[in-house]
CSV table of C-alpha atoms in Angstrom, one decimal:
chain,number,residue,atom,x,y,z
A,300,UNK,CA,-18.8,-11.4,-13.0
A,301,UNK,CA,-19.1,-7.7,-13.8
A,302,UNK,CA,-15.7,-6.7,-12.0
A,303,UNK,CA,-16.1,-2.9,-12.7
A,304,UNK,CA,-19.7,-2.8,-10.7
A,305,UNK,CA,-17.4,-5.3,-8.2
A,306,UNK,CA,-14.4,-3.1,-7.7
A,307,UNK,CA,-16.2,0.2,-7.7
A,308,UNK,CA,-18.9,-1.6,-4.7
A,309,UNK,CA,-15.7,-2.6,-2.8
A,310,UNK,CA,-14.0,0.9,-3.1
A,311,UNK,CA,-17.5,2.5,-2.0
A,312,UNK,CA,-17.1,0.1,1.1
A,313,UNK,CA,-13.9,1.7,2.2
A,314,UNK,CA,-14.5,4.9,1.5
A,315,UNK,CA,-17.7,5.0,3.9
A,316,UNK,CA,-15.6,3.2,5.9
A,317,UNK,CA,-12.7,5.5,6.1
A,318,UNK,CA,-15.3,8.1,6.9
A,319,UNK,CA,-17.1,6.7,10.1
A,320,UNK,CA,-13.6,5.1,11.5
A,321,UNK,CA,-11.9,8.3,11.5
A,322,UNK,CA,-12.3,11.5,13.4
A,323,UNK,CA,-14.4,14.2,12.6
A,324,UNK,CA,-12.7,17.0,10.8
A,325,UNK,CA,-14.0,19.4,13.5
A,326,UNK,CA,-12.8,17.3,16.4
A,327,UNK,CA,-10.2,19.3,18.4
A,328,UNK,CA,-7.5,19.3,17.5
A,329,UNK,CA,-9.0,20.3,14.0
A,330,UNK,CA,-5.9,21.3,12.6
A,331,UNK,CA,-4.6,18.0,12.6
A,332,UNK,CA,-7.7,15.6,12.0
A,333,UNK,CA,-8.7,18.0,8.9
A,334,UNK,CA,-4.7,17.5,7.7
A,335,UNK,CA,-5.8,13.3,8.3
A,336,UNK,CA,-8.4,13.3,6.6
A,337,UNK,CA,-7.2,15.9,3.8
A,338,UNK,CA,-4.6,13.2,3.2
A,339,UNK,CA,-7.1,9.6,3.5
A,340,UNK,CA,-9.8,11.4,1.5
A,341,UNK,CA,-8.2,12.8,-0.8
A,342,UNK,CA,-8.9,9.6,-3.8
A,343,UNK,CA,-6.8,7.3,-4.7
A,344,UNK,CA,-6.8,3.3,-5.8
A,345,UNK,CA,-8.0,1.9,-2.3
A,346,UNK,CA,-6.1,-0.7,-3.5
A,347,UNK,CA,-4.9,-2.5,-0.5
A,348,UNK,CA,-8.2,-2.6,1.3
A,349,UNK,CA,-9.8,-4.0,-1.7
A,350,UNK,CA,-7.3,-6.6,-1.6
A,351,UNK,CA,-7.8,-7.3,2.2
A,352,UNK,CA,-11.7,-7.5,1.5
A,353,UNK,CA,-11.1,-9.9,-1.6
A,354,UNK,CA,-9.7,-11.9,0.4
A,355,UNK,CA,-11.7,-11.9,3.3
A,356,UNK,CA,-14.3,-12.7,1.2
A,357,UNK,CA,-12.8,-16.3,0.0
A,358,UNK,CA,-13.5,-17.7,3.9
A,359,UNK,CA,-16.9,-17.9,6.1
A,360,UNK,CA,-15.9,-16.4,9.2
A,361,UNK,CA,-18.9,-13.9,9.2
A,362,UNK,CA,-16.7,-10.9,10.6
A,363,UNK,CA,-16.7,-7.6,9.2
A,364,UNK,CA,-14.0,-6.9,7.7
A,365,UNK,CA,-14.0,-3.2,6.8
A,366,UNK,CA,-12.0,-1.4,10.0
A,367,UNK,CA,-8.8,-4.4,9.4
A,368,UNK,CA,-9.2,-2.8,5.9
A,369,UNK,CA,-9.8,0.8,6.7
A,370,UNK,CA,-6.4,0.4,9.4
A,371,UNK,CA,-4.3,-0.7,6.3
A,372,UNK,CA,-5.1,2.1,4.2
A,373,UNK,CA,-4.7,4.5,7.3
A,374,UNK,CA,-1.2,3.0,8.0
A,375,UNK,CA,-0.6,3.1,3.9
A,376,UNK,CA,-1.3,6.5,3.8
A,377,UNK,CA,0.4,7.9,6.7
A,378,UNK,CA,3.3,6.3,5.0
A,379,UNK,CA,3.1,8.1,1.8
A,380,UNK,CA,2.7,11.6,4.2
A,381,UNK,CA,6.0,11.1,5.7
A,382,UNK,CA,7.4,9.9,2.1
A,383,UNK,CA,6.5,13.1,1.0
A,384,UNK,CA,8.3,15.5,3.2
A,385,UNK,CA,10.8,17.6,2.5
A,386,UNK,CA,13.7,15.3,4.8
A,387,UNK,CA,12.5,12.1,2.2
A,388,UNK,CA,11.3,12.1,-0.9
A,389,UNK,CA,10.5,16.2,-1.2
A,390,UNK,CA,7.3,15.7,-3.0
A,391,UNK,CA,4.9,18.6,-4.0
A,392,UNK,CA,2.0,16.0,-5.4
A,393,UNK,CA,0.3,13.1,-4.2
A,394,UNK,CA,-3.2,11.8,-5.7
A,395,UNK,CA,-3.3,14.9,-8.0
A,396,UNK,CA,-3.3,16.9,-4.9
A,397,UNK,CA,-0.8,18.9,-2.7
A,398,UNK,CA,0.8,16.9,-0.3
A,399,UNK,CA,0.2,17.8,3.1
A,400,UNK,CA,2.9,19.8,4.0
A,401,UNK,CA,2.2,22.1,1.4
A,402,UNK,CA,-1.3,22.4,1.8
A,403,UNK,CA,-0.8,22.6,5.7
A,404,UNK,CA,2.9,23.1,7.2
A,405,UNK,CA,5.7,20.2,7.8
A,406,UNK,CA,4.7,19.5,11.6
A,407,UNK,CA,1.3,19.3,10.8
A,408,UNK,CA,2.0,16.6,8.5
A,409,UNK,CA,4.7,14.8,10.8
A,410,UNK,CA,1.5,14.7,13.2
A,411,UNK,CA,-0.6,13.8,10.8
A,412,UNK,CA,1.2,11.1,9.6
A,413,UNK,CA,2.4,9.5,13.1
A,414,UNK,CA,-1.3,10.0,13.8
A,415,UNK,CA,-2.7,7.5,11.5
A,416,UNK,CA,-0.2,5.5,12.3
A,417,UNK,CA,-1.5,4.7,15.6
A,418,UNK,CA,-5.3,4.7,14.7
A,419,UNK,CA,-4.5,2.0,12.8
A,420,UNK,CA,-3.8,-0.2,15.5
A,421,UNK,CA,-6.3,1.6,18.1
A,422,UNK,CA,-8.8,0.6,15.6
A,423,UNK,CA,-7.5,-2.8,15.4
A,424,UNK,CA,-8.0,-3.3,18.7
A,425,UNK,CA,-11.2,-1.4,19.3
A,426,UNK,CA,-13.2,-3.4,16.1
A,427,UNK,CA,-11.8,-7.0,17.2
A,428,UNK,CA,-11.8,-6.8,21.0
A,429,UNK,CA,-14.8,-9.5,20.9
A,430,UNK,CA,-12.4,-11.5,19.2
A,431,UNK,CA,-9.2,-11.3,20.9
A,432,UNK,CA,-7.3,-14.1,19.0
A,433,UNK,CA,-8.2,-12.7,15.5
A,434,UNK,CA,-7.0,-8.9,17.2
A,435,UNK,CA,-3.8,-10.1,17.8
A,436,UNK,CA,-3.1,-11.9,14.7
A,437,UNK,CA,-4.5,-8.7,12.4
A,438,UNK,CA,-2.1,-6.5,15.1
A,439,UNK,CA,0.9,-8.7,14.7
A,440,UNK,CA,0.7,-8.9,11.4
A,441,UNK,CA,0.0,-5.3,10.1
A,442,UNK,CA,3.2,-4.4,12.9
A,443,UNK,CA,5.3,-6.3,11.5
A,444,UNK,CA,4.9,-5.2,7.9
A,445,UNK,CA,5.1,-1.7,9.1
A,446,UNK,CA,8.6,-2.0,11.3
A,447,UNK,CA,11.8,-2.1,10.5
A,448,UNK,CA,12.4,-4.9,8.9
A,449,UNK,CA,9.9,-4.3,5.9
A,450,UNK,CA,8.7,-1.0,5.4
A,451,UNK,CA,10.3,1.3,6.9
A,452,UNK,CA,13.3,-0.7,6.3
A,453,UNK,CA,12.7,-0.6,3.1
A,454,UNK,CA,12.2,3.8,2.9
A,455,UNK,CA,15.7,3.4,4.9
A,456,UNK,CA,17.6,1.2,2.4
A,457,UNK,CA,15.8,3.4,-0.6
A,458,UNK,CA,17.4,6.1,0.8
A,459,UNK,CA,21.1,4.9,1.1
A,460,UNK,CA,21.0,3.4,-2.2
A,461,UNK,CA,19.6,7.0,-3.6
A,462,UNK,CA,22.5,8.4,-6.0
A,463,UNK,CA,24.6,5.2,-5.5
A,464,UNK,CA,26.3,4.2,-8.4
A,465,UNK,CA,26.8,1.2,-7.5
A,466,UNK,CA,23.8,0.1,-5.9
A,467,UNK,CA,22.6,-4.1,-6.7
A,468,UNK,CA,19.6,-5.8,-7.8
A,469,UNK,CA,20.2,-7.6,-4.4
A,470,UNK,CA,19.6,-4.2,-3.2
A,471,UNK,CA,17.1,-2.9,-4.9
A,472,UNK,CA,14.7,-6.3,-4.5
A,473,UNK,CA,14.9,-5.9,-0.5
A,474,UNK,CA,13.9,-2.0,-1.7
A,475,UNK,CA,11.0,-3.0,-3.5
A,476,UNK,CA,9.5,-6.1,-1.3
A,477,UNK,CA,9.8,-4.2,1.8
A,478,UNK,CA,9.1,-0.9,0.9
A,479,UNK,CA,5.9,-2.2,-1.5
A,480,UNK,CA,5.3,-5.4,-1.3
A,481,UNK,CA,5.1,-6.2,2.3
A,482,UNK,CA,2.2,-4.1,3.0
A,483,UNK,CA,0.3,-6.0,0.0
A,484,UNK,CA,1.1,-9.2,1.4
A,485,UNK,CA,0.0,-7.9,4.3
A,486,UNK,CA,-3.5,-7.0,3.1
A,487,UNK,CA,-4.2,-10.2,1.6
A,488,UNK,CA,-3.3,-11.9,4.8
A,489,UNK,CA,-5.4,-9.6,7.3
A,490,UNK,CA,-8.0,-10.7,4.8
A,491,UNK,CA,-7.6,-14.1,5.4
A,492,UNK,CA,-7.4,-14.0,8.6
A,493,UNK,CA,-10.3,-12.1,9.2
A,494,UNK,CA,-12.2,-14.5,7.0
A,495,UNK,CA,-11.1,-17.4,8.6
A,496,UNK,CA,-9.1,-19.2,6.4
A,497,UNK,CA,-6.4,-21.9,7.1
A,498,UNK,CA,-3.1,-21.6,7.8
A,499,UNK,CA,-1.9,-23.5,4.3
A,500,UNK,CA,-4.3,-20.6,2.5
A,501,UNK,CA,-2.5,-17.8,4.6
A,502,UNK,CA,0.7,-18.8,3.3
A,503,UNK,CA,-0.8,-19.2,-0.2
A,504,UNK,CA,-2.1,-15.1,0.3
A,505,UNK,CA,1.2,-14.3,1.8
A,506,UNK,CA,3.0,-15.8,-1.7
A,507,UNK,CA,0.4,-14.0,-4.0
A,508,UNK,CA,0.6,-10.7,-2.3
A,509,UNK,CA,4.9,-10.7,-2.1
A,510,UNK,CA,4.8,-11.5,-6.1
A,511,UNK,CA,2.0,-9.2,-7.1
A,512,UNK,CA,3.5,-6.4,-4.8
A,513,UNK,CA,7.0,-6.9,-6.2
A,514,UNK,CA,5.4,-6.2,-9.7
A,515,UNK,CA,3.5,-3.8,-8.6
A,516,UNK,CA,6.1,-1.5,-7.9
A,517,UNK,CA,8.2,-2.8,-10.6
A,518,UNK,CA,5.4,-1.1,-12.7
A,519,UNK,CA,5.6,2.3,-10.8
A,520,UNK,CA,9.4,2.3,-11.8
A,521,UNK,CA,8.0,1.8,-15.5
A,522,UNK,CA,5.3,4.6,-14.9
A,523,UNK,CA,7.6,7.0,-13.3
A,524,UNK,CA,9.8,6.8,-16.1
A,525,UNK,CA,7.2,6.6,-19.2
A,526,UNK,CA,4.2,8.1,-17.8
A,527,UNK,CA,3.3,12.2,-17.2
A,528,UNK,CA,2.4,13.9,-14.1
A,529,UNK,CA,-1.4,14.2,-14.7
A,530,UNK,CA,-1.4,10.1,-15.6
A,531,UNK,CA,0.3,9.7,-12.1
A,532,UNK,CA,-0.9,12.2,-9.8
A,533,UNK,CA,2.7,12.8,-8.6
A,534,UNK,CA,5.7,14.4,-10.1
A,535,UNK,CA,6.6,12.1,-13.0
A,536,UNK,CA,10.2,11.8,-13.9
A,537,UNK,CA,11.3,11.9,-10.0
A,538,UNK,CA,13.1,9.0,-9.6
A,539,UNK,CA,15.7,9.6,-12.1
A,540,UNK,CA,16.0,13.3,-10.8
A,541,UNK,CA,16.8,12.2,-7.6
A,542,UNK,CA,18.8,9.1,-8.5
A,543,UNK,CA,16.9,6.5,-7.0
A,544,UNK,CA,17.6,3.1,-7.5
A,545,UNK,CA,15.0,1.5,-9.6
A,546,UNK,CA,14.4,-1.4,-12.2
A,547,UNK,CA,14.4,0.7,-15.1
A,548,UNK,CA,17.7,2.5,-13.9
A,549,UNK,CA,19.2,-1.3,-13.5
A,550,UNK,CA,17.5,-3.3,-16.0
A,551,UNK,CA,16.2,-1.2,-18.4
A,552,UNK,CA,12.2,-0.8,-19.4
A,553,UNK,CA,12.0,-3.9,-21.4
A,554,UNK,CA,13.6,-6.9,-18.8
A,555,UNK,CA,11.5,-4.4,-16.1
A,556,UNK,CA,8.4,-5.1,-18.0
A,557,UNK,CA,9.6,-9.0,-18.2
A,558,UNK,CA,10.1,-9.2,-14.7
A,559,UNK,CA,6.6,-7.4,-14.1
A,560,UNK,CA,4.5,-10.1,-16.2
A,561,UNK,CA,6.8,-12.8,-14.4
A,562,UNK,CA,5.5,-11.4,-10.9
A,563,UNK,CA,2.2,-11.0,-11.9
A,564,UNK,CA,1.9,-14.6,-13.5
A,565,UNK,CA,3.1,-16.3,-10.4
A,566,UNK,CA,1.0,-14.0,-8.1
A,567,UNK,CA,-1.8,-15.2,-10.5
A,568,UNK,CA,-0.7,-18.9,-10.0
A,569,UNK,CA,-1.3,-18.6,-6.5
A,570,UNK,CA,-4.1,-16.6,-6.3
A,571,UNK,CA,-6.2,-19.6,-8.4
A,572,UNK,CA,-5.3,-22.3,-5.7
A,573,UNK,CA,-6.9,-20.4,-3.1
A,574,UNK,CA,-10.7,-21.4,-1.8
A,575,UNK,CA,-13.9,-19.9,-2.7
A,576,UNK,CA,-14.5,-17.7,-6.0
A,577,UNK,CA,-11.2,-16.0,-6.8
A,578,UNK,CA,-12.8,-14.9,-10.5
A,579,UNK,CA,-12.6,-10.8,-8.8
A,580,UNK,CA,-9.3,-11.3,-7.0
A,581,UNK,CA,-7.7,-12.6,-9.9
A,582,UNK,CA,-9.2,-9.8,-12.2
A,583,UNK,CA,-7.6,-7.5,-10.1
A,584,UNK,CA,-4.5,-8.6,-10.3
A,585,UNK,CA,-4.9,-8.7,-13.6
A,586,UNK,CA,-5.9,-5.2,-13.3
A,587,UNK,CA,-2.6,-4.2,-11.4
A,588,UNK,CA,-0.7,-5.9,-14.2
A,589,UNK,CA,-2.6,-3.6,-16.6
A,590,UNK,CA,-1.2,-0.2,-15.4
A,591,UNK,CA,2.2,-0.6,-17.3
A,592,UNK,CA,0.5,-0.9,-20.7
C-alpha cells in the first residue's frame, strides 16, 4: 500500500467535492458564499472526510460517499468559524490564514458559519433522498454529534472551565470527547453507514473514532504548548494565554503523551477487527498519532 498516493487521492476526492457541493462564490449573496468558501477552501487536513471515506470503503454498499463526507467537513468547519470569534476563542489564525472575521467582518462570519451549518444537512438530504433510510441514519447521526450534548456542549463546558483553577480531569475528558472526538466518531460511523456495514461494525467504528478522537486532541494540547505558530497554522501558545483547561495544564506533557499512545493503541485495536482492508485506515491513525512527535 503506498498510503501517501492513498491519502493525497482521498484528500483530492474531497476537495473536488467540496467545490461542486457548495455554492458558487458569485452566487448572490456573494458576500457570504465567498466568506464560505474562503473558510472550506482555505487547506487544511480533510481529515474527517478521509476518515468517513476509509471507512466507507471497508463495506459494499455501492453508494457514493463523498456529499456524507463533504457535509462533515462543512459542519467541521463552520465550527471552527464560530470558535474563532471574538465572543469565543478570539482567534486571528486558522489554516495559516486569517480567520474570517478578520478577513471579512464578525456578522459575515456568524452567517457564514450558521450557513454551513445547515448545508450540511440540506445536502444530506438532497444526495440520499433515493435512499431514505440511509438519509436518516447519516442526518441523525451527524445531528447528534453536532447538538448539545457533544459538541457544542463541549465549546460550552470549555468555556466554563476557561481560567478555573479548579477545573477536573472529569471535566476536561467530557471537554475533549465532545468537543473533538464526537465529530470523529462521527465520521467513521457515516462512513459505515453509507457503506453498508453492520450494526456490530458500527459500534466497532464508533469505539475507534471516540479513542482516536480523544487522542487526537490530547495531541493538539501537546502541539499548542510545544509547537510554533507556522507549525500550527494558528496562534501557538493560546491555550495557556487564555487559561484553558487542557491535558498538559493537568497532567503535564509526558502522562499527556502517555495517555495519547494509550488512545491511539486502543483506537488501533479496534480499527483491525473491522471488515475489509483496514491496512490505510490504520495507517492513518497511525499518522494522527504521529503529529505529537
Amino acid at each position: 500500500m503506498d498510503f501517501s498516493a492513498l491519502l493525497a487521492a482521498s484528500v483530492a476526492r474531497v476537495e473536488a467535492g467540496l467545490d461542486r457541493h457548495l455554492p458558487p462564490a458569485d452566487a448572490r449573496p456573494a458576500r457570504l458564499h465567498a466568506a464560505m468558501r474562503y473558510s472550506l477552501m482555505g487547506g487544511g487536513k480533510r481529515l474527517r472526510p478521509v476518515l468517513l471515506l476509509a471507512a466507507a470503503g471497508l463495506g459494499k454498499g455501492g453508494i457514493d460517499p463523498v456529499p456524507a463526507a463533504v457535509a462533515v467537513e462543512c459542519l467541521h468547519t463552520y465550527s471552527l468559524i464560530h470558535d474563532d470569534l471574538p465572543c469565543m476563542d478570539d482567534d486571528d489564525l486558522r489554516r495559516g490564514r486569517p480567520t474570517v472575521h478578520k478577513a471579512y467582518d464578525e456578522a459575515t462570519a456568524v452567517l457564514a458559519g450558521d450557513a454551513l451549518l445547515t448545508h450540511a444537512f440540506a445536502l444530506l438530504g438532497e444526495s440520499y433522498a433515493g435512499h431514505p433510510a440511509l438519509a436518516t441514519a447519516l442526518v441523525r447521526e451527524l445531528g447528534s454529534a453536532a447538538g448539545s450534548r457533544h459538541l457544542i456542549g463541549g465549546q460550552m463546558e470549555d468555556l466554563l472551565a476557561e481560567g478555573k483553577a479548579s477545573a477536573t480531569a472529569d471535566e476536561l475528558e467530557f471537554i475533549h470527547l465532545n468537543k473533538t472526538a464526537a465529530m470523529l466518531e462521527a465520521s467513521l460511523v457515516m462512513g459505515g453507514l453509507v457503506g453498508g456495514l453492520a450494526e456490530p461494525h458500527l459500534t466497532t467504528l464508533r469505539t475507534a473514532g471516540r479513542q482516536l478522537g480523544l487522542a487526537f486532541q490530547i495531541i493538539d494540547d501537546i502541539l499548542d504548548a510545544t509547537a510554533d505558530t507556522a507549525t500550527l497554522g494558528k496562534t501557538a501558545g493560546k491555550d495557556a494565554k487564555d487559561g484553558k483547561t487542557t491535558y498538559v495544564k493537568l497532567h503535564g506533557l509526558d502522562a499527556s503523551r502517555r495517555f495519547a499512545d494509550e488512545c491511539t493503541a486502543r483506537g488501533l485495536a479496534a480499527v483491525t477487527v473491522l471488515p475489509g482492508d483496514t491496512a490505510f485506515l490504520q495507517a492513518l491513525a497511525a499518522k494522527m498519532a504521529k503529529r505529537s512527535t
